[in-house]
């Protein structure tokens, strides 16, 4: 079996703390790239409750923030902030309708972290564009994260002792992590297209089966890999490779472009 019990230490996927935010009925108006119909609030709510249970089972203490009616996408707490054991960074989402989410997430970060930094002006950066790897914090330029934001973020990461690296999100892909995620310190789950980008040369690649590209946003937490329950071939592939896969139902939230990472902020405290 590939997943090993590692000592609890700081790695890219050993976490014991998480922050999530409950969905509000306004979630039905969430942004989306493609129209697959509005999500049903009650179903989103129940999928989100299950997601919290999965995080708890994976070993996290979860802080649940109240729903925000004014921000339909605020369930995606990964985008307005970035957190590490070393401290937190408040970001500036690239989408105008989400920009106010930073101010809303700030208080819980000041409560939990000694160091809270802010993305300097100018520029935008969404947490969904940031992939933390053992060597660097990769920042994908996208429709939401621009060069100024990425450079500002690199400066803030330096203050936490971390190295940022600018990369490019393929055209038509919402966030960098929409197309890849870290399975362990040396293995990446990745779409065939992004696999050919040359970005992950030092990693082993697990390429998503054709038609299951949306499963790319998986989430490794401690011993488990969370993955959308809809993608059976990807689940089988990871299972056969020895990962401890936990299928999570996110079909309704996926209508507004959710993956597994975007609904939580995670760190080791
Ligand atoms: C948005 O377009 O901002 C939301 N509907 C989806 C955000 C997903 N976030 C993420 O993958 N980090």
Short mmCIF file of C-alpha atoms and ligand atoms in Angstrom, two decimals:
data_model
loop_
_atom_site.label_atom_id
_atom_site.label_comp_id
_atom_site.label_asym_id
_atom_site.label_seq_id
_atom_site.Cartn_x
_atom_site.Cartn_y
_atom_site.Cartn_z
CA UNK A 1 0.00 0.00 0.00
CA UNK A 2 1.37 3.36 -1.03
CA UNK A 3 -0.12 5.51 1.75
CA UNK A 4 2.11 5.26 4.78
CA UNK A 5 1.50 6.39 8.32
CA UNK A 6 3.96 9.24 8.48
CA UNK A 7 4.97 10.99 11.64
CA UNK A 8 2.81 14.05 12.30
CA UNK A 9 5.07 16.75 11.03
CA UNK A 10 4.84 19.60 8.60
CA UNK A 11 4.33 18.26 5.09
CA UNK A 12 2.13 19.38 2.25
CA UNK A 13 -0.83 17.31 3.38
CA UNK A 14 -0.60 16.69 7.09
CA UNK A 15 -3.29 18.86 8.62
CA UNK A 16 -5.10 18.98 11.93
CA UNK A 17 -7.12 22.20 11.52
CA UNK A 18 -9.59 23.46 8.97
CA UNK A 19 -11.96 26.35 8.36
CA UNK A 20 -15.13 25.99 6.31
CA UNK A 21 -18.13 28.24 5.73
CA UNK A 22 -21.75 27.06 5.54
CA UNK A 23 -23.53 27.66 2.24
CA UNK A 24 -26.23 30.31 2.16
CA UNK A 25 -29.47 29.96 0.14
CA UNK A 26 -27.84 32.46 -2.26
CA UNK A 27 -25.41 29.66 -3.27
CA UNK A 28 -27.85 28.95 -6.13
CA UNK A 29 -26.50 32.15 -7.74
CA UNK A 30 -22.86 31.05 -7.50
CA UNK A 31 -20.53 31.78 -10.42
CA UNK A 32 -20.08 29.05 -13.00
CA UNK A 33 -18.17 28.60 -16.23
CA UNK A 34 -20.78 26.45 -17.86
CA UNK A 35 -24.54 26.36 -17.29
CA UNK A 36 -25.46 23.01 -15.78
CA UNK A 37 -28.54 24.44 -14.02
CA UNK A 38 -28.77 26.05 -10.60
CA UNK A 39 -27.75 23.89 -7.65
CA UNK A 40 -30.47 23.03 -5.15
CA UNK A 41 -29.67 24.73 -1.83
CA UNK A 42 -30.84 21.85 0.40
CA UNK A 43 -28.67 19.37 -1.51
CA UNK A 44 -25.65 21.68 -1.39
CA UNK A 45 -26.21 22.03 2.35
CA UNK A 46 -26.30 18.29 2.88
CA UNK A 47 -23.23 17.69 0.66
CA UNK A 48 -21.41 20.37 2.65
CA UNK A 49 -22.38 18.76 5.97
CA UNK A 50 -21.00 15.45 4.70
CA UNK A 51 -17.79 17.20 3.60
CA UNK A 52 -17.30 18.51 7.15
CA UNK A 53 -17.79 15.00 8.55
CA UNK A 54 -15.18 13.65 6.12
CA UNK A 55 -12.68 16.31 7.23
CA UNK A 56 -13.31 15.42 10.87
CA UNK A 57 -12.88 11.72 10.16
CA UNK A 58 -9.59 12.53 8.41
CA UNK A 59 -8.36 14.03 11.69
CA UNK A 60 -9.14 17.73 11.48
CA UNK A 61 -10.66 20.09 14.03
CA UNK A 62 -13.09 22.06 11.86
CA UNK A 63 -14.17 25.65 12.52
CA UNK A 64 -17.51 26.24 10.80
CA UNK A 65 -18.23 29.85 9.86
CA UNK A 66 -21.78 31.15 9.37
CA UNK A 67 -23.32 31.47 5.90
CA UNK A 68 -23.05 34.80 4.09
CA UNK A 69 -26.14 35.68 2.04
CA UNK A 70 -24.34 38.57 0.32
CA UNK A 71 -21.63 36.27 -1.09
CA UNK A 72 -23.06 33.28 -3.03
CA UNK A 73 -19.58 31.76 -3.55
CA UNK A 74 -18.33 32.27 0.01
CA UNK A 75 -18.61 28.50 0.69
CA UNK A 76 -15.32 28.34 -1.29
CA UNK A 77 -13.13 29.61 1.55
CA UNK A 78 -9.95 28.47 -0.19
CA UNK A 79 -10.05 31.42 -2.58
CA UNK A 80 -9.83 34.54 -0.33
CA UNK A 81 -6.94 33.30 1.85
CA UNK A 82 -3.93 31.04 2.07
CA UNK A 83 -2.85 29.33 5.28
CA UNK A 84 0.31 27.57 6.49
CA UNK A 85 1.66 26.51 9.86
CA UNK A 86 3.87 29.61 9.56
CA UNK A 87 0.99 32.06 9.11
CA UNK A 88 -1.88 33.20 6.90
CA UNK A 89 -2.10 35.48 3.86
CA UNK A 90 -5.26 37.38 2.97
CA UNK A 91 -5.75 37.31 -0.80
CA UNK A 92 -7.76 39.43 -3.23
CA UNK A 93 -10.07 37.27 -5.39
CA UNK A 94 -10.00 38.02 -9.09
CA UNK A 95 -13.76 37.99 -9.47
CA UNK A 96 -15.44 41.28 -8.45
CA UNK A 97 -18.43 39.52 -6.83
CA UNK A 98 -16.06 37.64 -4.48
CA UNK A 99 -13.73 40.43 -3.44
CA UNK A 100 -15.59 41.21 -0.20
CA UNK A 101 -15.01 37.64 1.02
CA UNK A 102 -11.49 38.57 2.17
CA UNK A 103 -12.81 40.97 4.81
CA UNK A 104 -15.26 38.30 5.99
CA UNK A 105 -12.61 35.59 6.44
CA UNK A 106 -10.05 37.88 8.10
CA UNK A 107 -11.32 37.72 11.74
CA UNK A 108 -11.05 33.93 12.04
CA UNK A 109 -7.51 34.09 10.65
CA UNK A 110 -6.48 36.75 13.19
CA UNK A 111 -7.95 34.44 15.87
CA UNK A 112 -5.95 31.42 14.70
CA UNK A 113 -2.61 32.75 13.42
CA UNK A 114 0.08 34.91 15.02
CA UNK A 115 1.10 36.21 11.62
CA UNK A 116 -1.55 37.39 9.14
CA UNK A 117 -0.19 39.08 6.01
CA UNK A 118 -2.06 40.81 3.21
CA UNK A 119 -1.61 40.64 -0.54
CA UNK A 120 -0.17 44.04 -1.45
CA UNK A 121 -1.80 46.26 -4.09
CA UNK A 122 -2.08 45.98 -7.03
CA UNK A 123 -3.10 42.55 -8.26
CA UNK A 124 -5.39 39.63 -7.67
CA UNK A 125 -4.87 36.07 -6.50
CA UNK A 126 -7.33 33.23 -5.79
CA UNK A 127 -6.34 30.38 -3.47
CA UNK A 128 -7.61 27.91 -6.09
CA UNK A 129 -4.61 28.88 -8.21
CA UNK A 130 -2.12 27.91 -5.53
CA UNK A 131 -0.64 24.44 -5.24
CA UNK A 132 1.69 23.78 -2.31
CA UNK A 133 4.40 21.26 -3.19
CA UNK A 134 7.44 20.16 -1.17
CA UNK A 135 9.74 22.44 -3.21
CA UNK A 136 7.64 25.51 -3.81
CA UNK A 137 4.28 27.17 -3.63
CA UNK A 138 3.12 27.13 -7.27
CA UNK A 139 1.02 30.15 -8.29
CA UNK A 140 -0.96 29.69 -11.50
CA UNK A 141 -1.68 32.76 -13.56
CA UNK A 142 -5.32 32.47 -14.64
CA UNK A 143 -8.42 34.53 -15.34
CA UNK A 144 -8.51 35.11 -11.54
CA UNK A 145 -4.82 35.46 -10.62
CA UNK A 146 -2.68 38.03 -12.43
CA UNK A 147 1.05 38.63 -12.58
CA UNK A 148 0.96 41.55 -10.12
CA UNK A 149 -0.97 39.41 -7.62
CA UNK A 150 1.43 36.50 -8.07
CA UNK A 151 4.49 38.72 -7.56
CA UNK A 152 2.92 40.32 -4.48
CA UNK A 153 2.18 36.86 -3.14
CA UNK A 154 5.77 35.72 -3.68
CA UNK A 155 6.92 38.64 -1.50
CA UNK A 156 4.52 37.68 1.28
CA UNK A 157 5.45 34.00 1.07
CA UNK A 158 9.11 35.00 1.54
CA UNK A 159 8.15 36.60 4.86
CA UNK A 160 6.85 33.18 5.95
CA UNK A 161 10.06 31.49 4.77
CA UNK A 162 8.35 29.94 1.73
CA UNK A 163 9.30 30.00 -1.93
CA UNK A 164 6.69 31.02 -4.52
CA UNK A 165 6.93 30.07 -8.18
CA UNK A 166 4.86 31.45 -11.05
CA UNK A 167 3.31 28.94 -13.44
CA UNK A 168 0.51 29.11 -16.01
CA UNK A 169 -2.99 27.70 -15.78
CA UNK A 170 -4.10 26.24 -19.14
CA UNK A 171 -6.56 28.44 -21.05
CA UNK A 172 -10.19 27.68 -20.30
CA UNK A 173 -9.35 26.13 -16.91
CA UNK A 174 -10.86 28.07 -13.98
CA UNK A 175 -8.08 27.61 -11.44
CA UNK A 176 -4.63 25.97 -11.54
CA UNK A 177 -5.84 23.31 -9.10
CA UNK A 178 -8.90 22.60 -11.26
CA UNK A 179 -6.48 20.52 -13.35
CA UNK A 180 -4.09 19.01 -10.78
CA UNK A 181 -3.62 18.07 -7.16
CA UNK A 182 -0.91 16.59 -5.01
CA UNK A 183 -1.40 12.94 -4.05
CA UNK A 184 1.78 12.69 -2.02
CA UNK A 185 5.16 14.42 -1.90
CA UNK A 186 6.19 12.95 -5.23
CA UNK A 187 2.97 12.18 -7.11
CA UNK A 188 0.57 14.48 -8.89
CA UNK A 189 -2.96 13.71 -10.09
CA UNK A 190 -3.22 15.63 -13.34
CA UNK A 191 -5.16 16.02 -16.58
CA UNK A 192 -3.39 14.70 -19.67
CA UNK A 193 -3.19 18.24 -21.03
CA UNK A 194 -1.50 19.70 -17.96
CA UNK A 195 0.71 16.64 -17.60
CA UNK A 196 2.33 17.61 -20.92
CA UNK A 197 3.07 21.16 -19.71
CA UNK A 198 6.48 20.22 -18.29
CA UNK A 199 5.56 21.80 -14.95
CA UNK A 200 5.74 18.62 -12.95
CA UNK A 201 8.95 17.05 -14.16
CA UNK A 202 10.12 15.86 -10.77
CA UNK A 203 6.79 14.15 -10.02
CA UNK A 204 5.20 10.85 -10.89
CA UNK A 205 2.04 11.58 -12.90
CA UNK A 206 -1.28 9.85 -12.41
CA UNK A 207 -3.21 10.92 -15.48
CA UNK A 208 -6.97 11.26 -15.22
CA UNK A 209 -8.98 8.88 -17.39
CA UNK A 210 -10.51 10.57 -20.44
CA UNK A 211 -13.85 12.15 -19.53
CA UNK A 212 -13.00 12.32 -15.81
CA UNK A 213 -10.87 15.49 -15.93
CA UNK A 214 -13.06 17.28 -13.32
CA UNK A 215 -11.81 14.75 -10.76
CA UNK A 216 -8.41 16.49 -10.88
CA UNK A 217 -9.23 18.60 -7.86
CA UNK A 218 -8.78 15.85 -5.30
CA UNK A 219 -7.66 16.56 -1.76
CA UNK A 220 -4.98 14.65 0.15
CA UNK A 221 -5.47 14.98 3.91
CA UNK A 222 -3.28 12.90 6.20
CA UNK A 223 -3.73 9.27 5.14
CA UNK A 224 -6.74 9.82 2.88
CA UNK A 225 -7.43 11.17 -0.61
CA UNK A 226 -10.85 12.81 -0.98
CA UNK A 227 -12.31 12.62 -4.43
CA UNK A 228 -15.67 13.34 -6.04
CA UNK A 229 -17.78 10.17 -5.86
CA UNK A 230 -18.88 10.63 -9.47
CA UNK A 231 -15.56 9.63 -10.98
CA UNK A 232 -15.46 5.86 -10.60
CA UNK A 233 -12.56 5.16 -12.98
CA UNK A 234 -10.36 7.69 -11.16
CA UNK A 235 -11.33 6.18 -7.81
CA UNK A 236 -10.41 2.69 -9.08
CA UNK A 237 -7.11 3.96 -10.49
CA UNK A 238 -6.07 5.55 -7.19
CA UNK A 239 -7.35 2.62 -5.19
CA UNK A 240 -5.29 0.22 -7.27
CA UNK A 241 -2.24 2.42 -6.80
CA UNK A 242 -2.68 1.97 -3.05
CA UNK A 243 -4.15 5.31 -2.01
CA UNK A 244 -6.77 5.35 0.69
CA UNK A 245 -9.57 6.94 -1.32
CA UNK A 246 -12.64 8.54 0.27
CA UNK A 247 -15.36 9.25 -2.31
CA UNK A 248 -17.29 12.41 -1.41
CA UNK A 249 -20.64 13.40 -2.94
CA UNK A 250 -20.26 16.85 -4.50
CA UNK A 251 -22.43 16.55 -7.64
CA UNK A 252 -24.67 19.47 -6.67
CA UNK A 253 -21.85 21.81 -5.60
CA UNK A 254 -20.00 20.90 -8.80
CA UNK A 255 -22.69 22.81 -10.71
CA UNK A 256 -20.92 25.95 -9.51
CA UNK A 257 -17.45 24.57 -10.20
CA UNK A 258 -16.56 23.13 -6.82
CA UNK A 259 -13.77 20.67 -6.28
CA UNK A 260 -12.63 19.10 -3.03
CA UNK A 261 -9.98 21.62 -2.04
CA UNK A 262 -11.98 24.81 -2.54
CA UNK A 263 -14.36 24.29 0.39
CA UNK A 264 -11.75 24.41 3.17
CA UNK A 265 -8.63 26.13 4.43
CA UNK A 266 -6.29 23.57 5.96
CA UNK A 267 -3.18 23.74 8.09
CA UNK A 268 -1.19 22.00 10.80
CA UNK A 269 -1.30 24.01 14.01
C1 LIG B 1 -16.08 30.60 -8.50
O1 LIG B 1 -16.25 30.63 -9.73
O2 LIG B 1 -15.35 31.37 -7.92
C2 LIG B 1 -16.82 29.53 -7.72
N1 LIG B 1 -18.10 29.29 -8.30
C3 LIG B 1 -16.04 28.25 -7.69
C4 LIG B 1 -14.74 28.41 -6.95
C5 LIG B 1 -13.98 27.15 -6.83
N2 LIG B 1 -12.80 27.40 -6.07
C6 LIG B 1 -11.71 26.67 -6.10
O3 LIG B 1 -11.63 25.72 -6.88
N3 LIG B 1 -10.71 27.00 -5.33
#
